[in-house]
Amino acid sequence: MLEHDIASFLNRAVKGTALVADPTRISRLLLGKILGDIGYKVIFAENGKEAVTLFKQQHIDIVFMDVFMPEVAGYQAAAQIKQISGRQFTPILFVTAETDVDSLVKCIACGGDDILFKPVHQAVLKAKVLGFERTRAIYNEISRLHSQRQEEEELAERVFSSAVSNSLCADKELLISLNSASTFSGDVVFAEYRPNGDINFLLGDFTGHGLRAAIGAMPVADIFRGMTRKGYSADAILQQINKRLFRLLPTGMFMAGILVEASLQQQSLRVWNGGMPELLIFNNQLGDIRDRALSESLPLGIQVDLEFELKQLKWLKGDHVLLLSDGVTEAVNQHQQMFGQQRLEHAIKNKRDHASFIASIQEQLHSFCQNAPQLDDISMVELPDLLSRPSALEENSNANITVQKGCWTWQLSLDADSLKTLMPIPLLMTSLQELSVNHVDRNILFTVVSELYNNAYEHGVLKLDSSLKNSAEGFENYYHQRKLRADQLELGWVKISISYDGKVNRDFTIVVEDSGAGFDQLKLSQQAKPQQYSGRGLLLVESLCESLDILENGSVLKVVYRCQY
Amino acid sequence: MSISSQLNRELGQLTIIVAGRFDYSLHRDFRACYENISVEGLQLILDLSAADYMDSSALGMMLLLKEHTEKSQAMGLIIRKPSPAILKILEVANFDKLLKIES
């Protein structure tokens, strides 16, 4: 550094308030004079106690402290002042005639920032003060950036939460516990009703945690909610989420997940598990875990094309379904032991007087981990025993009656290629919504049309025999066959026609025709009574509608549904 | 937690060895093992015999390595000797269908 640079560095003015704590009057005067000359407003303390009191009372930028003082010694006073100033940076410089190494080290150890030796040289003092100004500027900048980052993170968290946060469905039907390792959780839970009142829910776990992991959650939320509400099947929803995540996320980031389609009407659960711990079904009557669904697929967002095969499980009375993220079994205590599957299942089987399985697991986790830091997001979803709940199918009637008086007809014809690629039911549901049909009627219509369409497509066009579905293995086989035959389909068609007449009774007339040969009604009528028609589907339709007519030997079905709302 | 790599041009192999916990903290070092050398024609080996635990970001790192193997025309990628705990995680994520795993 050139000489004039040094001179101009030392000539820079200092502003602020300095506190000088020294028991000797002459030392105070001397230091006060130098500090005053270089621009400080100076205040004095005669001992450590007074120094601390003054520091509490007013804003002080720098402290000069003698080591040996009555009442409270310099070391203690320095420690107390550092504690008071907290995240504010206030330099403390010890001023001493000591040269004993131990006491010098102690100056810094108790919170002091530097040491000045008596007699104090003016230029050295000023240089040190300017040096600390530089440090303070850096300190302030860091603390400004830190609070800015925190503010932004909180804002992002609010936006994120409102986009991802749980729906009415989740509040009413599910128990959810999300415990994240940082501000943002990499675990997400979505739940939504299907148009027929069934429930779809998804527990997802993104790679890593924090903001990085949360980014993918927003599009997943949109796709999951939107498509579920329109009545798309779980496979179609997964397909769409997978495609979007594949496009959006960089290699190395993906979402493991479990999606469950819980049908109250069919008393069934359809489950997809891609890279998550097994889904557990605990049954009250059995007092044990009754069934599990292991991960059978890759997580979402890794490959463009994924086949989604959902596992069909029975949903029995007394069943509680549990979905957990790997943060549960992998939670680590202070001895680096993992919580593990055994402790988890113990907690489930010993639920006793806990309000829920989640509560029981949480308590076990808590007593196992004590205060060990949480490394990963810990999430749990519990589907309680809804089948034993009274009037599970009722409710949902915030009467929003808009009586439609006109007449209209909605028609759709699908050929073989369209049958393979198009899903007509969501299209219809959207139309009914636009035509402001009350949502309860819409739910019933969804069930009716879905059953009629599936009947026409599966039995009429694909010629599948529904007696296959009589056993659990048969169920799997049935869906396997359905896929095989759909892939090979070359000929066939289905026509759907829905007419509404709002003039007298507000009736819907639904006609579904297919290219099949119909079914042998004589053979069917000889079957056991509950298996009338071609399966439970049509029985359900009949119970929901005013009338059901089987025409053309079963290749044309016509029903009339009368609006209730 | 540690990571190291051995390049053997004669055998045509690049071996990346992960020891201890395989997680996000190794991210940079992991990438540095293969990004700055030419791996064309080399067999890449990810040796996990000394790794005892892995999280989902490690799965992500494996996908990155797989992508690099394909893009840089390396001969192939082998995941070698994963411990039972790690093998279980690979299987839960169904990565055994995606990567070649050698016990």
XYZ file of C-alpha atoms in Angstrom:
668
model
C 0.000 0.000 0.000
C 1.332 3.448 -0.878
C 2.012 5.949 1.849
C -0.735 8.361 0.842
C -3.209 5.468 0.709
C -2.326 4.630 4.276
C -2.751 8.251 5.265
C -6.164 8.462 3.590
C -7.246 5.159 5.212
C -6.370 6.542 8.645
C -7.994 9.887 7.897
C -11.373 8.364 7.304
C -13.794 9.631 9.893
C -15.414 7.247 12.345
C -18.975 7.734 13.505
C -20.855 6.199 16.344
C -20.744 5.743 20.086
C -17.851 4.111 21.925
C -18.053 2.797 25.476
C -14.843 2.917 27.511
C -14.822 0.801 30.661
C -11.747 1.394 32.844
C -11.363 1.899 36.628
C -8.479 4.357 36.284
C -9.425 7.960 35.572
C -6.268 8.770 33.639
C -6.704 5.782 31.321
C -10.315 6.781 30.628
C -9.294 10.329 29.774
C -6.505 9.209 27.507
C -8.572 6.695 25.550
C -11.508 9.102 25.504
C -9.353 11.831 23.984
C -8.064 9.593 21.171
C -11.528 8.223 20.379
C -13.045 11.709 20.480
C -10.393 12.945 18.073
C -11.178 10.262 15.512
C -14.892 11.035 15.586
C -16.559 8.968 18.307
C -19.030 10.129 20.883
C -17.581 8.553 24.031
C -19.286 7.369 27.221
C -17.505 6.001 30.266
C -17.944 3.248 32.824
C -15.839 2.763 35.949
C -16.470 -0.920 36.356
C -17.899 -3.956 34.590
C -21.328 -3.711 36.162
C -21.735 -0.124 35.068
C -20.565 -1.059 31.554
C -23.269 -3.702 31.238
C -25.934 -1.315 32.549
C -24.928 1.407 30.076
C -24.870 -1.086 27.257
C -28.461 -2.080 28.053
C -29.575 1.549 28.155
C -28.259 2.934 24.904
C -27.020 2.090 21.479
C -23.289 1.451 21.492
C -21.182 0.630 18.441
C -17.888 -0.437 19.984
C -16.633 -1.315 23.459
C -13.168 -0.802 24.986
C -12.738 -2.855 28.106
C -10.042 -3.029 30.752
C -9.355 -6.588 31.949
C -9.151 -5.861 35.677
C -12.118 -4.019 37.104
C -13.968 -3.990 40.424
C -17.547 -5.338 40.807
C -17.715 -7.309 37.550
C -14.416 -8.177 35.837
C -13.796 -7.410 32.148
C -14.176 -11.030 31.083
C -17.616 -11.409 32.639
C -18.789 -8.012 31.417
C -17.689 -8.894 27.871
C -19.574 -12.198 28.002
C -22.730 -10.465 29.239
C -22.539 -7.742 26.597
C -22.142 -10.309 23.816
C -25.187 -12.100 25.126
C -27.240 -8.904 25.181
C -26.231 -7.851 21.674
C -27.302 -11.241 20.299
C -27.241 -11.247 16.497
C -26.109 -7.586 16.364
C -22.346 -7.373 15.962
C -20.734 -5.124 18.575
C -16.944 -5.410 18.669
C -15.332 -5.595 22.123
C -11.654 -4.645 22.359
C -9.757 -5.477 25.512
C -7.230 -2.903 26.650
C -4.509 -4.285 28.884
C -0.908 -3.985 30.026
C -0.837 -7.781 30.586
C 1.364 -9.931 28.404
C 0.609 -13.236 30.120
C -0.513 -15.600 27.344
C -3.293 -17.291 29.319
C -5.044 -14.068 30.214
C -4.773 -12.843 26.605
C -6.372 -16.038 25.318
C -9.093 -15.642 27.928
C -9.915 -12.178 26.504
C -10.889 -13.696 23.163
C -12.440 -16.850 24.663
C -14.969 -14.892 26.735
C -16.259 -13.025 23.660
C -13.702 -10.266 23.066
C -12.821 -9.530 19.449
C -9.301 -8.112 19.793
C -6.646 -6.895 22.243
C -4.970 -3.475 22.477
C -1.843 -3.049 24.563
C -1.245 -0.129 26.867
C 0.062 2.407 26.166
C -2.378 2.666 23.281
C -0.948 4.009 20.060
C -3.359 6.326 18.258
C -2.704 5.091 14.694
C -2.977 1.418 15.714
C -6.232 2.111 17.546
C -7.690 3.870 14.556
C -6.589 1.147 12.148
C -8.218 -1.503 14.316
C -11.433 0.483 14.608
C -11.620 0.874 10.824
C -10.953 -2.826 10.443
C -13.900 -3.612 12.673
C -16.114 -1.243 10.714
C -15.375 -3.393 7.702
C -16.245 -6.558 9.601
C -19.432 -4.981 10.839
C -20.485 -4.030 7.311
C -20.078 -7.667 6.226
C -21.958 -8.816 9.312
C -24.856 -6.485 8.614
C -25.029 -7.562 5.006
C -25.136 -11.217 5.971
C -27.846 -10.630 8.518
C -29.848 -8.590 5.965
C -29.539 -11.397 3.400
C -30.438 -13.948 6.017
C -33.648 -12.228 7.015
C -34.492 -11.582 3.358
C -34.062 -15.272 2.599
C -36.211 -16.181 5.570
C -38.908 -13.770 4.482
C -38.895 -15.139 0.954
C -39.004 -18.684 2.225
C -41.982 -17.885 4.418
C -43.775 -16.217 1.514
C -43.043 -19.193 -0.736
C -44.257 -21.489 2.012
C -47.567 -19.624 2.176
C -48.049 -19.807 -1.587
C -47.021 -23.440 -1.594
C -49.314 -24.358 1.301
C -52.356 -22.781 -0.238
C -51.691 -24.601 -3.506
C -50.998 -27.941 -1.905
C -52.992 -27.791 1.306
C -55.567 -30.390 2.006
C -59.107 -30.353 0.781
C -62.414 -30.762 2.532
C -62.243 -34.432 1.664
C -58.962 -34.860 3.516
C -60.351 -33.047 6.557
C -63.439 -35.185 6.704
C -62.293 -38.648 5.805
C -58.581 -38.974 6.473
C -56.173 -38.565 9.346
C -52.967 -36.930 8.208
C -49.701 -36.174 9.930
C -46.964 -34.324 8.045
C -43.793 -33.600 9.944
C -41.141 -31.967 7.826
C -37.410 -31.811 8.390
C -37.190 -28.196 7.091
C -39.593 -25.330 6.224
C -40.799 -27.210 3.173
C -41.826 -30.786 3.245
C -40.768 -33.108 0.459
C -43.749 -35.244 1.408
C -47.195 -34.321 0.114
C -50.706 -35.612 0.709
C -53.612 -34.969 -1.625
C -57.160 -36.216 -1.281
C -60.233 -35.600 -3.373
C -63.680 -37.050 -3.998
C -64.466 -38.657 -7.306
C -67.789 -37.667 -8.877
C -69.440 -40.797 -7.444
C -68.315 -40.021 -3.890
C -65.363 -42.425 -3.891
C -62.136 -41.065 -2.458
C -58.762 -40.818 -4.165
C -55.746 -40.054 -2.034
C -52.060 -39.846 -2.716
C -49.032 -39.743 -0.441
C -45.967 -38.620 -2.371
C -42.329 -38.351 -1.343
C -40.042 -36.224 -3.498
C -36.281 -36.793 -3.629
C -34.585 -34.888 -0.837
C -36.448 -32.298 1.189
C -36.797 -28.540 1.527
C -37.650 -26.133 -1.282
C -35.993 -28.315 -3.934
C -38.330 -31.120 -3.132
C -41.443 -28.972 -2.895
C -41.316 -27.588 -6.435
C -42.836 -30.646 -8.069
C -45.742 -30.692 -5.638
C -47.731 -27.880 -7.260
C -48.308 -29.488 -10.672
C -49.004 -32.818 -8.974
C -51.683 -31.129 -6.846
C -53.346 -29.581 -9.890
C -53.381 -32.758 -11.948
C -54.497 -34.965 -9.086
C -57.374 -32.714 -8.004
C -58.566 -31.761 -11.451
C -58.569 -35.236 -12.897
C -60.054 -36.885 -9.807
C -62.949 -34.424 -9.734
C -63.679 -35.130 -13.372
C -63.778 -38.841 -12.670
C -60.655 -40.021 -14.465
C -59.370 -43.404 -13.412
C -56.309 -43.687 -11.190
C -54.211 -45.102 -14.032
C -54.928 -42.073 -16.200
C -54.089 -39.699 -13.339
C -50.793 -41.453 -12.649
C -49.959 -41.453 -16.333
C -50.458 -37.695 -16.484
C -48.509 -36.936 -13.298
C -45.657 -39.138 -14.486
C -45.456 -37.359 -17.835
C -45.520 -33.914 -16.238
C -42.871 -34.743 -13.649
C -40.667 -36.354 -16.279
C -40.752 -33.116 -18.270
C -40.428 -30.831 -15.277
C -37.891 -32.408 -12.954
C -34.176 -32.752 -13.693
C -32.669 -36.237 -13.828
C -32.110 -37.480 -10.337
C -35.316 -36.002 -8.943
C -38.519 -37.974 -8.833
C -41.553 -38.715 -6.693
C -42.186 -42.003 -4.968
C -45.825 -42.407 -4.013
C -48.861 -44.423 -3.068
C -52.212 -43.721 -4.663
C -55.380 -45.284 -3.292
C -58.799 -45.277 -4.905
C -61.179 -46.111 -2.065
C -64.650 -47.067 -3.229
C -67.407 -47.074 -0.647
C -69.899 -48.459 -3.155
C -67.755 -51.350 -4.360
C -66.117 -51.839 -0.953
C -62.787 -52.061 -2.666
C -59.403 -50.400 -2.628
C -57.306 -49.980 -5.734
C -53.685 -49.313 -4.850
C -50.621 -48.228 -6.756
C -47.304 -48.224 -4.895
C -44.200 -46.860 -6.598
C -41.160 -46.831 -4.365
C -42.877 -46.310 -1.006
C -42.853 -48.554 2.053
C -45.644 -51.105 2.022
C -49.219 -49.979 2.564
C -50.696 -51.700 5.603
C -54.281 -52.702 6.261
C -55.073 -53.392 9.905
C -58.363 -55.066 10.700
C -60.064 -54.539 14.056
C -61.883 -57.862 14.156
C -58.702 -59.697 13.314
C -56.623 -57.548 15.654
C -53.763 -57.782 13.190
C -52.410 -56.548 9.898
C -54.627 -58.192 7.306
C -53.077 -57.181 4.017
C -50.188 -55.222 2.525
C -49.382 -53.597 -0.796
C -45.698 -53.625 -1.675
C -43.989 -51.291 -4.083
C -44.340 -52.802 -7.515
C -43.506 -49.880 -9.743
C -40.846 -47.278 -10.366
C -41.442 -43.860 -8.785
C -42.941 -41.137 -10.999
C -40.840 -38.891 -13.208
C -38.080 -41.343 -14.101
C -39.326 -42.878 -17.340
C -41.597 -41.287 -19.937
C -43.725 -44.363 -20.387
C -44.791 -46.354 -17.391
C -47.474 -49.006 -17.207
C -49.689 -48.529 -14.206
C -51.222 -51.651 -12.818
C -53.284 -51.046 -9.750
C -53.693 -53.761 -7.206
C -57.284 -54.560 -6.351
C -57.867 -55.172 -2.630
C -61.024 -55.838 -0.668
C -62.156 -53.165 1.755
C -63.746 -54.856 4.750
C -65.555 -53.514 7.779
C -63.029 -52.818 10.523
C -60.227 -52.055 8.065
C -57.842 -49.194 8.757
C -55.495 -48.342 5.922
C -52.091 -46.869 6.709
C -49.703 -45.073 4.360
C -46.280 -44.080 5.662
C -43.217 -42.378 4.245
C -39.802 -43.964 4.753
C -39.022 -41.250 7.300
C -40.952 -43.337 9.848
C -38.984 -46.578 9.813
C -35.738 -44.736 9.074
C -36.004 -42.290 11.973
C -32.754 -42.491 13.928
C -32.155 -42.110 17.669
C -29.068 -40.772 19.429
C -27.331 -44.155 19.232
C -27.728 -44.211 15.440
C -30.318 -46.995 15.621
C -33.245 -46.970 13.227
C -36.870 -47.178 14.314
C -37.448 -50.047 11.893
C -40.346 -52.184 10.735
C -40.635 -54.214 13.941
C -41.167 -51.239 16.229
C -43.613 -49.835 13.692
C -45.743 -52.971 13.603
C -45.562 -53.222 17.370
C -46.972 -49.691 17.601
C -49.759 -50.604 15.189
C -50.742 -53.796 16.976
C -50.640 -52.060 20.349
C -52.752 -49.074 19.510
C -54.899 -49.621 22.626
C -56.412 -46.378 23.870
C -54.726 -44.077 21.375
C -57.158 -42.087 19.282
C -55.633 -43.349 16.051
C -52.883 -45.552 14.676
C -50.991 -42.411 13.777
C -51.074 -41.268 17.397
C -49.786 -44.632 18.576
C -46.912 -44.596 16.059
C -46.100 -40.985 16.929
C -45.823 -41.799 20.611
C -43.544 -44.768 19.956
C -41.425 -42.674 17.609
C -41.154 -39.922 20.157
C -40.060 -42.165 22.990
C -37.596 -43.924 20.683
C -35.953 -40.861 19.121
C -36.043 -38.638 22.207
C -34.421 -35.431 21.066
C -32.343 -36.762 18.192
C -32.486 -34.422 15.173
C -35.061 -35.326 12.523
C -33.266 -36.137 9.269
C -36.153 -36.789 6.913
C -39.799 -35.844 6.488
C -42.075 -38.111 8.498
C -45.556 -38.486 7.030
C -48.492 -40.699 7.793
C -51.980 -41.030 6.343
C -54.700 -43.131 7.915
C -57.977 -44.053 6.248
C -60.227 -44.912 9.183
C -62.943 -47.534 9.198
C -65.389 -45.570 7.029
C -67.438 -48.652 6.181
C -68.574 -48.953 9.786
C -69.452 -45.287 9.944
C -73.213 -44.713 9.883
C -74.603 -43.372 6.617
C -71.302 -43.278 4.852
C -72.997 -42.794 1.531
C -75.387 -40.064 2.634
C -74.443 -36.458 3.411
C -73.084 -34.135 0.757
C -76.249 -32.219 0.112
C -75.738 -28.490 0.332
C -78.824 -28.028 -1.793
C -77.911 -25.807 -4.667
C -81.059 -26.257 -6.660
C -81.198 -24.834 -10.114
C -84.161 -26.415 -11.816
C -83.463 -27.006 -15.451
C -86.627 -26.721 -17.515
C -85.361 -27.332 -21.027
C -84.664 -30.494 -22.978
C -81.390 -31.625 -24.410
C -79.620 -34.705 -25.768
C -75.952 -35.534 -25.513
C -74.582 -38.264 -27.768
C -71.230 -39.892 -28.237
C -70.170 -42.717 -30.553
C -66.820 -44.380 -30.139
C -65.176 -46.764 -32.622
C -62.536 -49.356 -31.707
C -59.589 -46.957 -31.881
C -61.406 -44.350 -29.824
C -62.408 -46.932 -27.247
C -58.735 -47.670 -26.715
C -57.682 -44.086 -26.202
C -60.650 -42.026 -25.038
C -62.342 -41.994 -21.665
C -65.916 -40.817 -22.241
C -67.052 -40.557 -18.627
C -64.910 -37.549 -17.604
C -66.072 -35.805 -20.762
C -69.672 -36.409 -19.795
C -69.128 -35.290 -16.195
C -67.697 -31.996 -17.397
C -70.745 -31.494 -19.611
C -73.154 -32.240 -16.775
C -71.320 -29.743 -14.620
C -71.654 -27.098 -17.325
C -75.347 -27.946 -17.617
C -75.619 -27.265 -13.856
C -76.974 -30.607 -12.789
C -76.930 -30.776 -9.003
C -73.847 -32.567 -7.719
C -75.732 -35.320 -5.893
C -77.620 -36.219 -9.050
C -74.351 -35.928 -10.916
C -72.707 -38.407 -8.553
C -75.473 -40.922 -9.136
C -75.435 -40.339 -12.871
C -71.684 -40.870 -12.849
C -72.150 -44.282 -11.263
C -75.003 -45.214 -13.601
C -73.275 -44.179 -16.802
C -69.938 -45.671 -15.707
C -71.556 -49.019 -15.010
C -73.461 -49.028 -18.289
C -70.403 -48.006 -20.248
C -68.120 -50.551 -18.568
C -70.747 -53.201 -19.151
C -70.981 -52.347 -22.847
C -67.241 -52.079 -23.342
C -66.043 -54.995 -21.241
C -68.765 -57.532 -21.890
C -70.167 -56.362 -25.207
C -67.094 -55.251 -27.115
C -64.253 -57.086 -25.333
C -66.448 -60.158 -24.641
C -65.103 -60.620 -21.111
C -66.968 -63.016 -18.856
C -67.804 -61.345 -15.557
C -67.951 -64.682 -13.732
C -64.152 -64.375 -13.763
C -64.517 -61.787 -11.054
C -65.909 -64.244 -8.524
C -62.589 -64.807 -6.749
C -59.727 -62.555 -5.729
C -57.322 -64.132 -8.237
C -60.059 -63.924 -10.834
C -60.290 -60.195 -10.234
C -56.605 -59.756 -11.095
C -56.983 -62.036 -14.076
C -60.051 -60.132 -15.234
C -58.187 -56.828 -15.379
C -55.238 -58.506 -17.003
C -57.483 -59.952 -19.727
C -59.202 -56.606 -20.115
C -55.907 -54.952 -20.946
C -54.791 -57.730 -23.308
C -58.016 -57.678 -25.269
C -58.135 -53.881 -25.391
C -54.646 -53.827 -26.908
C -55.710 -56.252 -29.641
C -59.091 -54.682 -30.325
C -59.776 -53.942 -33.996
C -63.533 -53.885 -34.406
C -66.374 -52.722 -32.234
C -68.157 -49.624 -31.075
C -70.117 -48.122 -28.180
C -72.783 -45.423 -28.412
C -73.946 -43.392 -25.444
C -76.984 -41.179 -25.575
C -78.247 -39.093 -22.676
C -81.473 -37.141 -22.956
C -82.809 -34.784 -20.363
C -86.403 -33.738 -20.139
C -87.029 -30.927 -17.678
C -90.656 -30.323 -18.703
C -92.485 -32.609 -16.269
C -90.407 -34.830 -14.038
C -86.805 -33.877 -14.789
C -85.897 -37.305 -16.128
C -82.668 -38.511 -17.642
C -82.970 -41.239 -20.255
C -79.702 -43.013 -20.852
C -79.199 -45.477 -23.674
C -75.958 -47.345 -24.125
C -75.522 -49.610 -27.156
C -72.616 -51.799 -28.115
C -71.513 -53.903 -31.073
C -71.553 -57.133 -29.050
C -73.982 -59.998 -29.377
C -75.623 -59.347 -26.042
C -75.801 -61.921 -23.309
C -77.703 -65.095 -22.733
C -80.474 -64.024 -20.423
C -81.722 -67.550 -19.958
C -78.349 -68.719 -18.674
C -78.126 -65.727 -16.415
C -81.531 -66.194 -14.941
C -80.481 -69.700 -13.861
C -77.599 -68.300 -11.868
C -77.813 -67.497 -8.167
C -80.188 -64.641 -7.465
C -77.657 -61.988 -6.357
C -75.807 -62.597 -9.614
C -78.759 -61.580 -11.753
C -78.022 -59.867 -15.039
C -74.366 -59.893 -15.845
C -72.992 -58.846 -12.503
C -73.372 -56.563 -9.547
C -73.021 -53.516 -11.765
C -76.439 -53.691 -13.376
C -78.072 -54.546 -10.066
C -76.662 -51.330 -8.676
C -77.923 -49.376 -11.686
C -81.375 -50.808 -11.292
C -81.517 -49.827 -7.628
C -80.574 -46.253 -8.499
C -82.948 -45.746 -11.434
C -86.671 -45.625 -12.105
C -86.391 -48.306 -14.745
C -83.886 -50.522 -16.506
C -84.716 -52.103 -19.850
C -82.622 -54.784 -21.493
C -83.165 -54.561 -25.251
C -81.773 -56.367 -28.285
C -80.748 -59.330 -26.187
C -78.640 -57.134 -23.917
C -76.635 -55.168 -26.457
C -78.829 -52.149 -25.764
C -79.523 -50.986 -22.220
C -81.930 -48.188 -21.460
C -82.460 -46.585 -18.062
C -84.500 -43.704 -16.760
C -83.187 -41.705 -13.823
C -85.333 -39.113 -12.100
C -83.578 -36.119 -10.507
C -83.898 -35.908 -6.750
C -82.551 -32.406 -6.294
C -19.177 -40.969 4.677
C -16.597 -40.882 1.937
C -16.298 -41.259 -1.758
C -13.340 -42.154 -3.973
C -12.744 -43.285 -7.510
C -10.236 -45.472 -9.315
C -9.566 -45.244 -13.011
C -8.004 -48.266 -14.636
C -7.507 -47.635 -18.338
C -5.973 -51.076 -18.934
C -9.022 -52.869 -17.628
C -11.229 -50.166 -19.100
C -12.940 -49.484 -15.801
C -13.849 -46.508 -13.698
C -14.822 -47.584 -10.205
C -16.601 -45.203 -7.837
C -16.518 -46.372 -4.249
C -18.942 -45.042 -1.670
C -18.383 -45.824 1.984
C -20.664 -45.224 4.968
C -23.848 -43.239 4.439
C -24.739 -42.516 0.809
C -26.804 -39.326 0.843
C -27.138 -35.787 -0.484
C -23.989 -34.543 1.249
C -21.948 -36.556 -1.279
C -23.665 -34.904 -4.229
C -20.781 -32.720 -5.423
C -18.028 -35.235 -4.806
C -20.065 -37.920 -6.515
C -20.456 -35.892 -9.681
C -16.822 -34.852 -9.622
C -15.845 -38.558 -9.822
C -17.079 -38.912 -13.382
C -17.836 -35.522 -14.857
C -14.361 -34.325 -15.658
C -12.904 -37.408 -17.271
C -13.613 -39.003 -20.609
C -15.467 -42.245 -19.939
C -16.129 -43.243 -23.546
C -15.807 -47.013 -23.877
C -15.241 -47.453 -20.143
C -17.180 -49.735 -17.884
C -18.525 -47.727 -14.945
C -18.768 -49.505 -11.631
C -20.453 -48.105 -8.561
C -19.032 -50.112 -5.696
C -21.348 -50.013 -2.680
C -19.743 -52.827 -0.681
C -18.615 -50.340 1.963
C -21.818 -48.283 2.011
C -24.237 -49.078 4.801
C -27.175 -46.789 4.163
C -28.682 -44.824 1.303
C -31.513 -42.309 0.952
C -33.648 -41.235 -1.971
C -31.222 -38.568 -3.130
C -28.676 -41.358 -3.577
C -31.204 -43.003 -5.889
C -31.298 -39.699 -7.745
C -27.504 -39.646 -7.997
C -27.593 -43.146 -9.494
C -30.025 -41.906 -12.131
C -27.619 -39.072 -12.936
C -24.783 -41.558 -13.296
C -26.960 -43.753 -15.517
C -27.803 -40.767 -17.705
C -24.122 -39.825 -17.913
C -23.237 -43.416 -18.870
C -25.677 -43.275 -21.769
C -24.815 -39.780 -22.956
C -21.047 -40.149 -22.809
C -21.055 -43.534 -24.532
C -19.533 -45.402 -21.648
C -19.740 -49.174 -21.978
C -22.251 -49.645 -19.219
C -22.973 -49.218 -15.556
C -22.868 -51.848 -12.854
C -23.964 -51.385 -9.260
C -21.667 -53.665 -7.327
C -22.202 -55.445 -4.015
C -24.916 -53.386 -2.345
C -25.427 -54.339 1.311
C -28.738 -56.059 2.153
C -30.114 -52.756 3.490
C -29.238 -50.890 0.314
C -30.459 -53.699 -1.917
C -33.804 -53.495 -0.141
C -34.073 -49.763 -0.876
C -33.173 -50.393 -4.516
C -35.858 -53.049 -4.716
C -38.548 -50.963 -3.030
C -37.922 -48.255 -5.614
C -37.878 -50.971 -8.286
C -34.477 -49.734 -9.413
C -33.439 -53.347 -9.872
C -35.491 -53.200 -13.064
C -33.627 -50.113 -14.227
C -30.014 -50.787 -13.290
C -27.685 -53.749 -13.499
C -26.960 -54.922 -9.977
C -24.180 -57.373 -9.221
C -24.123 -59.029 -5.805
